[in-house]
Coordinates of N, CA, C and O in Angstrom, one line a residue:
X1 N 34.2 -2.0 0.4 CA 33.6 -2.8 1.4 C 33.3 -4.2 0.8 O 32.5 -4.2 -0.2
X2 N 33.8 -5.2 1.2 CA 33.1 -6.8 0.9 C 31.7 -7.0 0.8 O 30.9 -6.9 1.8
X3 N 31.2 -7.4 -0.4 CA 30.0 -7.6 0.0 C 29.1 -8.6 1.1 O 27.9 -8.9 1.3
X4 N 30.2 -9.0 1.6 CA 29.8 -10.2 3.2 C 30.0 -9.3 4.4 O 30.4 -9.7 5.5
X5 N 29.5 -7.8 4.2 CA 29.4 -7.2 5.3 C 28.7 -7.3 6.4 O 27.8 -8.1 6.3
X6 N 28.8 -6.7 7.7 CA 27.5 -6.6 8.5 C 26.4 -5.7 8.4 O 26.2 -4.7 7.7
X7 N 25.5 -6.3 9.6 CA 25.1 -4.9 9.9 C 25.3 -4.0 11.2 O 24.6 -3.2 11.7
X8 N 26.2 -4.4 11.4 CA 27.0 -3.1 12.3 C 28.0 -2.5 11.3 O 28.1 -1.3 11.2
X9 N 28.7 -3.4 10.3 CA 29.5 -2.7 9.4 C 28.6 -1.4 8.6 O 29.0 -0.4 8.1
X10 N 27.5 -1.9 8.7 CA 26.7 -1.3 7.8 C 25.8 0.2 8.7 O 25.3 1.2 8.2
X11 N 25.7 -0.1 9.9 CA 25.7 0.9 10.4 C 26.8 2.0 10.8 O 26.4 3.0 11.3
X12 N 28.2 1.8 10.8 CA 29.1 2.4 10.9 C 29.2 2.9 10.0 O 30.2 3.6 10.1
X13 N 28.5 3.2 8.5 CA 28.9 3.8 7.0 C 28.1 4.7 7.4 O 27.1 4.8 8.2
X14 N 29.1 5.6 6.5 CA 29.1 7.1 6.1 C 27.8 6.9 5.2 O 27.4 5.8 4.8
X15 N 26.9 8.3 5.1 CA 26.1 8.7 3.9 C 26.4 8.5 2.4 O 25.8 7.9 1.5
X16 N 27.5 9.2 2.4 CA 27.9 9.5 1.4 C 29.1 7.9 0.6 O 29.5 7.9 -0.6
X17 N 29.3 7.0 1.3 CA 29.7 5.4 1.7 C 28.4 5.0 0.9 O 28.3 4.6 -0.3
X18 N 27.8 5.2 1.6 CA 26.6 3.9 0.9 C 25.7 4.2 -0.4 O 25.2 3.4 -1.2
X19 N 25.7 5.7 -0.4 CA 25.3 6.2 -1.7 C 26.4 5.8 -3.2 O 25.9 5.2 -4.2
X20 N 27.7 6.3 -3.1 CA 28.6 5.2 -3.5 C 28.3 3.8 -3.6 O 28.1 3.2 -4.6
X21 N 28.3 3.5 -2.8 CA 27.9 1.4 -2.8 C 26.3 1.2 -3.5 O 26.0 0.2 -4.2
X22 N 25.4 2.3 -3.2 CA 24.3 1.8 -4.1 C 24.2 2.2 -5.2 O 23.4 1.7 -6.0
X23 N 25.1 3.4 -5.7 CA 25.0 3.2 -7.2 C 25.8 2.3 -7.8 O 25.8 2.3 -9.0
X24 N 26.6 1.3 -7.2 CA 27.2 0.3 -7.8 C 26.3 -1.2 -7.5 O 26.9 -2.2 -7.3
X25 N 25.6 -1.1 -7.5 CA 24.7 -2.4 -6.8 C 24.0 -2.9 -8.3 O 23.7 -2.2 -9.2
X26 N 23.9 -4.5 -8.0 CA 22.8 -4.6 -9.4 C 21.5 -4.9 -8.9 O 21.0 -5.1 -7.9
X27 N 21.1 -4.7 -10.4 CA 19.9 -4.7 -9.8 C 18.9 -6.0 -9.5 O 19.2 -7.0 -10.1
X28 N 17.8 -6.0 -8.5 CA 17.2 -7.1 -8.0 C 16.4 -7.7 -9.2 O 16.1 -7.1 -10.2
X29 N 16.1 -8.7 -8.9 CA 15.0 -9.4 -9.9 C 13.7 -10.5 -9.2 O 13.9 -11.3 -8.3
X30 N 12.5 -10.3 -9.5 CA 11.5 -10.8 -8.9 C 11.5 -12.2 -8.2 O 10.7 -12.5 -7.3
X31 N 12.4 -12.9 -8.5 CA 12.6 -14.2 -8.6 C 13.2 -14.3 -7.3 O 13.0 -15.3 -6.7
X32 N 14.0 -13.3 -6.7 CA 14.4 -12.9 -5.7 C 14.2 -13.1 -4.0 O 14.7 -13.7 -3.0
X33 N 13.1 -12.3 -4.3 CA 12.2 -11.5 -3.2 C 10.6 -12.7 -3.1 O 9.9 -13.0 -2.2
X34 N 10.7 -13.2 -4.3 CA 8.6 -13.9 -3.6 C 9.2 -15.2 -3.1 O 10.1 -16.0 -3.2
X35 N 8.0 -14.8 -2.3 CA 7.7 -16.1 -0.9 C 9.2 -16.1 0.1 O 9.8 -17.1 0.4
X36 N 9.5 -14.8 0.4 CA 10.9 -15.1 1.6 C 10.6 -13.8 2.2 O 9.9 -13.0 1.6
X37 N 11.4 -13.7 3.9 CA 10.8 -12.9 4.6 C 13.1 -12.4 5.0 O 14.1 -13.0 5.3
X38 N 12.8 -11.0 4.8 CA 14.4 -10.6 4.8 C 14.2 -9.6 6.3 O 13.5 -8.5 6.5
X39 N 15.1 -10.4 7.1 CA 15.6 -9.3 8.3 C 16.2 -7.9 7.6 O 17.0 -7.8 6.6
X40 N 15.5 -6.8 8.6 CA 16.4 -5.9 8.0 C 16.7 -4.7 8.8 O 16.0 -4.8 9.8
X41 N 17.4 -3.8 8.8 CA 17.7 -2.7 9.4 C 17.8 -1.2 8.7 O 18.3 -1.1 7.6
X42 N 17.1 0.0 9.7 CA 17.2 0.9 8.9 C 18.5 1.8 9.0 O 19.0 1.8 10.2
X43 N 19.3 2.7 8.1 CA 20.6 3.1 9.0 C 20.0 4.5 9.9 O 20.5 4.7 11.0
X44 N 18.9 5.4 9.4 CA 19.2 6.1 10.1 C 18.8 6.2 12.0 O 17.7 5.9 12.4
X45 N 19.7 6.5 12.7 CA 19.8 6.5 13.9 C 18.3 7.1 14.5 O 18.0 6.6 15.6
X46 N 17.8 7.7 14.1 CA 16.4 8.2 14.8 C 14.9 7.2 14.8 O 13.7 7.3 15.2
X47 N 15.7 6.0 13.9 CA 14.4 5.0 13.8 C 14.8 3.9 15.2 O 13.9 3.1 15.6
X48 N 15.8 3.9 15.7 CA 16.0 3.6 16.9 C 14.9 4.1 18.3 O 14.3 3.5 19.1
X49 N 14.9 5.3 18.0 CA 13.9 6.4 19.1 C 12.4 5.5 18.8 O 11.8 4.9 19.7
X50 N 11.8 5.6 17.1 CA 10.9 5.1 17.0 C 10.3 4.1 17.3 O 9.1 4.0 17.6
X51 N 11.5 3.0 17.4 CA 10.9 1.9 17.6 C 11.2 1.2 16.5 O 11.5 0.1 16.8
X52 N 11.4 1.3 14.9 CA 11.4 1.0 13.4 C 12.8 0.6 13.1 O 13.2 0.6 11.9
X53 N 13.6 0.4 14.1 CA 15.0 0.3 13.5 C 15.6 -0.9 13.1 O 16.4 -0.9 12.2
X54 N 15.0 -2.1 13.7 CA 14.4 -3.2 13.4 C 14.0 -3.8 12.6 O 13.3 -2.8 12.4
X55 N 13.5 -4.6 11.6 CA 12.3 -5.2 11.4 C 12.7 -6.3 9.9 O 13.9 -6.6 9.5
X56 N 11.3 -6.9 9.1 CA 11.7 -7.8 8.7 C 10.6 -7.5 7.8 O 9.5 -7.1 8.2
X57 N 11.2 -7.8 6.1 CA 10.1 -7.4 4.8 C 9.8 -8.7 4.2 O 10.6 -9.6 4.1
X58 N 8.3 -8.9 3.6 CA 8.3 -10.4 3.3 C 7.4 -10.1 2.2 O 6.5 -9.3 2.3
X59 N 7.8 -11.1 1.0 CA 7.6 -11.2 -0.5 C 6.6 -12.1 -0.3 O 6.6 -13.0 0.6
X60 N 5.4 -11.9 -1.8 CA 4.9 -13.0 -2.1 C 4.1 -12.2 -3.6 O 4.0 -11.1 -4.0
X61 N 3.7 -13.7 -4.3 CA 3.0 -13.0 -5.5 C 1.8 -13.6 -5.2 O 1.6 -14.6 -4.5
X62 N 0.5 -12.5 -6.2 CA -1.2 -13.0 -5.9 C -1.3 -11.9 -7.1 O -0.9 -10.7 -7.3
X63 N -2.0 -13.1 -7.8 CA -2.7 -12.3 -9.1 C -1.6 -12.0 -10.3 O -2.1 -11.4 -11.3
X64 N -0.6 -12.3 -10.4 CA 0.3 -11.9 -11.1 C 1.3 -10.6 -11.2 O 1.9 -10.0 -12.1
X65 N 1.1 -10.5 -9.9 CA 1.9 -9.3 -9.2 C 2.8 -9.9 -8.0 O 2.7 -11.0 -7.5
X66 N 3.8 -9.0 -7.4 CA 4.6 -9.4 -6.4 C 3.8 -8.1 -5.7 O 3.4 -7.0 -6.1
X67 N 3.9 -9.0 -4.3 CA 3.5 -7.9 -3.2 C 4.7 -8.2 -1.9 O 5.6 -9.1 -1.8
X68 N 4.4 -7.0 -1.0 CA 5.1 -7.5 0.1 C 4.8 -6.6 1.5 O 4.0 -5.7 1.3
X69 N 5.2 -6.7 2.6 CA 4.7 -6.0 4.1 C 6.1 -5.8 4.7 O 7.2 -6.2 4.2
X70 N 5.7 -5.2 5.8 CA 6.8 -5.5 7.1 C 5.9 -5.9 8.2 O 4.7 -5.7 8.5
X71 N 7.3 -6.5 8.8 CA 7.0 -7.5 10.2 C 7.5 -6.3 11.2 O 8.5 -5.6 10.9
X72 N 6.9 -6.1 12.3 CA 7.1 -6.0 13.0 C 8.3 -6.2 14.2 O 7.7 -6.7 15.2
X73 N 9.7 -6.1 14.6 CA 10.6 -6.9 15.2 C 10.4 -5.7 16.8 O 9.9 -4.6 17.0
X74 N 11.2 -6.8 17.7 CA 11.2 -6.4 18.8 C 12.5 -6.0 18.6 O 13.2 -6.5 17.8
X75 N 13.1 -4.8 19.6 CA 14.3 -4.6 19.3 C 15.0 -4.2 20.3 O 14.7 -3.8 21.4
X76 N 16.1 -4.3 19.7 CA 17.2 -4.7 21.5 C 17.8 -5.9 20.4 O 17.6 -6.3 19.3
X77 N 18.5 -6.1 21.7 CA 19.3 -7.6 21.2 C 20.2 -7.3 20.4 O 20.7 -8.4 20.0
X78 N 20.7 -6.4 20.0 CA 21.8 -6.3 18.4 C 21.0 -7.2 17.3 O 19.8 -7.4 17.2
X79 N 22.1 -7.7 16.7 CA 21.6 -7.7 15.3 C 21.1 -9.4 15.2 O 20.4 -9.8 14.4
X80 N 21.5 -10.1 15.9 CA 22.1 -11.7 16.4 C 20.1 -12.4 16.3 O 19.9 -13.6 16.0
X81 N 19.0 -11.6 16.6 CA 17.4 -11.9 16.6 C 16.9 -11.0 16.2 O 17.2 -9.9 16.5
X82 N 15.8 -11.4 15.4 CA 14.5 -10.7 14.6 C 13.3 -11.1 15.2 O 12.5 -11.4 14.3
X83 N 13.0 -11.2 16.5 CA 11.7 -11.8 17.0 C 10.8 -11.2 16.4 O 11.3 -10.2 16.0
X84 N 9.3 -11.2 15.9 CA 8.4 -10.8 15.4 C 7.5 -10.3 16.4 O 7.2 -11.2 17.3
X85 N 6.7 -8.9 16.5 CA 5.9 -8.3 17.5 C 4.4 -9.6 17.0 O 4.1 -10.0 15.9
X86 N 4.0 -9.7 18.4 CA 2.8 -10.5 18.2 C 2.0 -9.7 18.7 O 2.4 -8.8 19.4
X87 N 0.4 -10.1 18.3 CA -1.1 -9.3 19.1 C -1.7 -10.9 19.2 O -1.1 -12.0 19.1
X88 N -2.9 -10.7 19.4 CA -4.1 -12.0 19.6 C -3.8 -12.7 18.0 O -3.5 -13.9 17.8
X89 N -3.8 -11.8 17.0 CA -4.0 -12.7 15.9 C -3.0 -13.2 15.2 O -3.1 -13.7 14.0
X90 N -1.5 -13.2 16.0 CA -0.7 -13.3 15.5 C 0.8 -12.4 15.5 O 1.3 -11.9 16.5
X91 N 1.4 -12.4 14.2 CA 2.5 -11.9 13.8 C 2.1 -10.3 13.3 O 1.4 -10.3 12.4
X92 N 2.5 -9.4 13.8 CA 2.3 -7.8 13.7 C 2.3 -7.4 11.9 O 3.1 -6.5 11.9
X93 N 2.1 -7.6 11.1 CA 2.5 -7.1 9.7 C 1.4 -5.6 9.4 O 0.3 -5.3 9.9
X94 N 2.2 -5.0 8.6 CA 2.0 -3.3 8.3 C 2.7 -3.2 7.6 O 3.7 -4.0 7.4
X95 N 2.4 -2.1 7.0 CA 3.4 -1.0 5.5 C 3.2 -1.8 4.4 O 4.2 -2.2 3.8
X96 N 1.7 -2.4 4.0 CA 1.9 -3.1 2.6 C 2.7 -2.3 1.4 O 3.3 -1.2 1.7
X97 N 2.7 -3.0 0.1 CA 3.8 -2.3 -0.6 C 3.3 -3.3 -1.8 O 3.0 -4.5 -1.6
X98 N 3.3 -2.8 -2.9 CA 3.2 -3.6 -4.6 C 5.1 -3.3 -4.8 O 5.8 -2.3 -4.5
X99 N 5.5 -4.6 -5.4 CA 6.8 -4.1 -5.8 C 6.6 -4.4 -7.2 O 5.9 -5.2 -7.8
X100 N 7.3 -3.5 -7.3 CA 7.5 -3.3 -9.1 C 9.0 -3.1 -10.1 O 9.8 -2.2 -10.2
X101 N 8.9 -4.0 -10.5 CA 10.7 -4.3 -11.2 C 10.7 -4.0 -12.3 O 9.7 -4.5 -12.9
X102 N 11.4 -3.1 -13.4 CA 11.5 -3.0 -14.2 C 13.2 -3.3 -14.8 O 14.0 -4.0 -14.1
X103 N 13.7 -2.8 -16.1 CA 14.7 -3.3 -16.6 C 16.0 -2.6 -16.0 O 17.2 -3.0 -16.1
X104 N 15.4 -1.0 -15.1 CA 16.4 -0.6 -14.6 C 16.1 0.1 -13.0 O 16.5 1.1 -12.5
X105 N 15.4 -0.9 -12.5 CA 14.9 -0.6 -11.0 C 14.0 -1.1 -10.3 O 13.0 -1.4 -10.9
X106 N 13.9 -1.4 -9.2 CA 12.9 -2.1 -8.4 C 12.6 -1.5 -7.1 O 13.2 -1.7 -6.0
X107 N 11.5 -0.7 -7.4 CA 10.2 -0.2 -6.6 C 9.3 -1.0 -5.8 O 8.7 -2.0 -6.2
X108 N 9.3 -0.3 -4.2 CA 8.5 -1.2 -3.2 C 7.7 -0.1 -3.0 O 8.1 0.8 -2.2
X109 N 6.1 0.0 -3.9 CA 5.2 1.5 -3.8 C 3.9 0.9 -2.2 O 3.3 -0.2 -1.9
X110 N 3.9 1.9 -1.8 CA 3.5 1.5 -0.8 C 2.2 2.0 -1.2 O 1.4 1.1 -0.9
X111 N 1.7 2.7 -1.5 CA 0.3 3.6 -2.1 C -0.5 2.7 -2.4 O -1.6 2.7 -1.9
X112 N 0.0 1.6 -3.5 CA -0.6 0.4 -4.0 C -0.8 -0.7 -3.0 O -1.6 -1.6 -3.2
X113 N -0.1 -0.6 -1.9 CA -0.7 -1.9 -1.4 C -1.7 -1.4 0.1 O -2.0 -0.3 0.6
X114 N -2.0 -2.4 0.4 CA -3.5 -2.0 0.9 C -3.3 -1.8 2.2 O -3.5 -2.8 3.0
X115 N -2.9 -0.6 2.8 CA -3.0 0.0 3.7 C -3.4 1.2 4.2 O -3.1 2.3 3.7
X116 N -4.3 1.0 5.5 CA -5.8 2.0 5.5 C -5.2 3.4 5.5 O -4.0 3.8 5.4
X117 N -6.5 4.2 5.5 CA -5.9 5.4 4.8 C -5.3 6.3 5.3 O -4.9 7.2 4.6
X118 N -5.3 6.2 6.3 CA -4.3 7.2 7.6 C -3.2 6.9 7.7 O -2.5 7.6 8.2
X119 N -2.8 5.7 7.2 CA -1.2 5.3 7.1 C -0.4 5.8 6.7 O -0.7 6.1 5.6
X120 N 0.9 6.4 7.2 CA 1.7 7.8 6.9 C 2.5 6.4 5.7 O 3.0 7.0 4.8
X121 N 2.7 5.4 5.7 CA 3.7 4.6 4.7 C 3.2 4.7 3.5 O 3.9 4.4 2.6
X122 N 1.6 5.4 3.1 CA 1.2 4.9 1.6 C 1.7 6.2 1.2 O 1.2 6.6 0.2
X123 N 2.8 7.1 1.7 CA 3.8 7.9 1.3 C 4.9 7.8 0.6 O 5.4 8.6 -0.3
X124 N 5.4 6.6 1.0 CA 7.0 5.4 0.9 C 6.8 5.1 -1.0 O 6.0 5.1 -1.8
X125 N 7.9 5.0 -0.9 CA 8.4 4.1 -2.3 C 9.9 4.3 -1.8 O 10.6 5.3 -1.6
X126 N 10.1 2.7 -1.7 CA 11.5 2.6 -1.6 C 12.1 1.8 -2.8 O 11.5 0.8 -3.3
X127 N 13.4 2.1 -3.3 CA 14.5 1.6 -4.1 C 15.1 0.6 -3.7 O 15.6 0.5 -2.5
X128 N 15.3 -0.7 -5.0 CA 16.1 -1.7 -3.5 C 16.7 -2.3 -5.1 O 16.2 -2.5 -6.2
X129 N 18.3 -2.6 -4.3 CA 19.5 -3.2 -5.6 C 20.0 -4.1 -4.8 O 20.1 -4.1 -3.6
X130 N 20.4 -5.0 -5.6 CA 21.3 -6.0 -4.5 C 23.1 -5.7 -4.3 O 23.8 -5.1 -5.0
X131 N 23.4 -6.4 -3.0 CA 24.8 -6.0 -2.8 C 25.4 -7.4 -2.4 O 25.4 -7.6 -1.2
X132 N 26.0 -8.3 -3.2 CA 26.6 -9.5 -2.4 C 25.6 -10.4 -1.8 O 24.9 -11.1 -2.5
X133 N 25.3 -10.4 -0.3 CA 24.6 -11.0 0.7 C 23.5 -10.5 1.3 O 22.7 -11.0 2.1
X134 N 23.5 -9.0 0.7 CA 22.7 -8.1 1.3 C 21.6 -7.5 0.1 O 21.9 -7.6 -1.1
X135 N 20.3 -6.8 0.6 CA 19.6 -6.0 -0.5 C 19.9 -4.6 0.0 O 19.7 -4.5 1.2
X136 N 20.2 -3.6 -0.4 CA 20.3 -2.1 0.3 C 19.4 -1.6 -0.3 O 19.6 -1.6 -1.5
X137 N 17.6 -0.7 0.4 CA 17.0 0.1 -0.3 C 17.4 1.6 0.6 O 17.9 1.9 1.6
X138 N 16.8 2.4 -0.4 CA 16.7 3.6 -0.3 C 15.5 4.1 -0.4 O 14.8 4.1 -1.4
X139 N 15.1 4.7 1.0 CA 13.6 5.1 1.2 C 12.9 6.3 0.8 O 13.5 7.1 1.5
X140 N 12.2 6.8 0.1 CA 11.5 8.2 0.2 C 10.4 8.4 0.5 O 9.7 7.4 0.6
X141 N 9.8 9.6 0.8 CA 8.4 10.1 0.8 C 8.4 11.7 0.1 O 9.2 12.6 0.3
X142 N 7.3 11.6 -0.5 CA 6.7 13.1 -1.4 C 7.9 12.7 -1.9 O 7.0 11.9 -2.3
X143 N 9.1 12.3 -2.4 CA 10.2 12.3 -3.5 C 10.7 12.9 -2.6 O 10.7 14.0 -3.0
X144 N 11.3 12.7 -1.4 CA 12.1 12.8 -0.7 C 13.1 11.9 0.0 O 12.5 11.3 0.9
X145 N 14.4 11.5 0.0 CA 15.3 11.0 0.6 C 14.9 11.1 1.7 O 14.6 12.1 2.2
X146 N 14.7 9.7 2.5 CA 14.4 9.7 3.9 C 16.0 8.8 5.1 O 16.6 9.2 6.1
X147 N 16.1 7.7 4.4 CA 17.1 7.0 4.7 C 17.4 5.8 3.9 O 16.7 5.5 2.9
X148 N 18.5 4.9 4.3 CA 18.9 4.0 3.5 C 18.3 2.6 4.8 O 18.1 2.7 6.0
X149 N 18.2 1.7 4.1 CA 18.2 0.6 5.2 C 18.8 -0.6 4.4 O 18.9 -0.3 3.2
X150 N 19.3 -2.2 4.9 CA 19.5 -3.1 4.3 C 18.6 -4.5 4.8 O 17.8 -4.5 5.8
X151 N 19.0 -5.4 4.1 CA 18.0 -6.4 4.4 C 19.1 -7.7 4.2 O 19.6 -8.0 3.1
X152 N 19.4 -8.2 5.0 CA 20.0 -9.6 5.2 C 19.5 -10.7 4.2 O 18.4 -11.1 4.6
X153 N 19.9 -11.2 3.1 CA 19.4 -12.6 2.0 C 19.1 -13.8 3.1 O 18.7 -14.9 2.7

């Protein structure tokens, strides 16, 4: 696959396609990800039902760490808008996340970032490598494979 894929291309892949494609990915670097906000999509089909199929991850550093959230997206529309869900105070943001890069991986730990304590996300640690034009992570919870999603540069 070209790495100037879509994300419909990218929702038409196989499981076993993209696990392939992400062990060939390199890996991200901090420099990357702070201070930018990446559209993105999840592949598995049941985050559509949810409402989460959508949405948009956004970097920043404080303190000498990289942190980051998700945006909230409205969804519909195909892939073409990422409108952001609004309330009174704004732009919807949820699922904080400390990212953490090392020499052979880059971790988005959700535990570490400050989200209250009923939040089923401070379960998450997602994996994220770059592909071309795209970042592809790989989600878990309890160390479990949950799905793959990508994020548009």
């Amino acid at each position: 696959m070209s790495a100037n894929f879509s994300f419909e291309q990218f929702m038409s892949m196989k499981r076993s396609e993209i696990d392939h494609l992400f062990d060939s990915c390199s890996k991200v670097k901090w420099s990357q990800l702070d201070q930018r906000e990446f559209a993105g999509i999840n592949h598995l089909k049941l985050t559509k039902l949810l409402t989460i199929h959508k949405f948009k991850k956004g970097f920043y550093e404080s303190e000498g760490k990289l942190w980051g959230y998700n945006i909230r997206i409205r969804q519909g529309d195909g892939y073409k808008t990422f409108q952001p869900e609004q309330n009174t105070k704004g732009v919807v943001k949820h699922g904080f996340f400390e990212v953490i890069c090392s020499n052979s991986n880059c971790l988005l730990v959700y535990k570490n970032g400050k989200n209250p304590w009923f939040d089923p996300s401070k379960f998450l640690v997602d994996e994220l490598v770059e592909y071309g034009d795209f970042f592809i992570g790989k989600a878990y919870a309890f160390n479990f494979f949950l799905t793959y999603f990508c994020l548009r540069k």
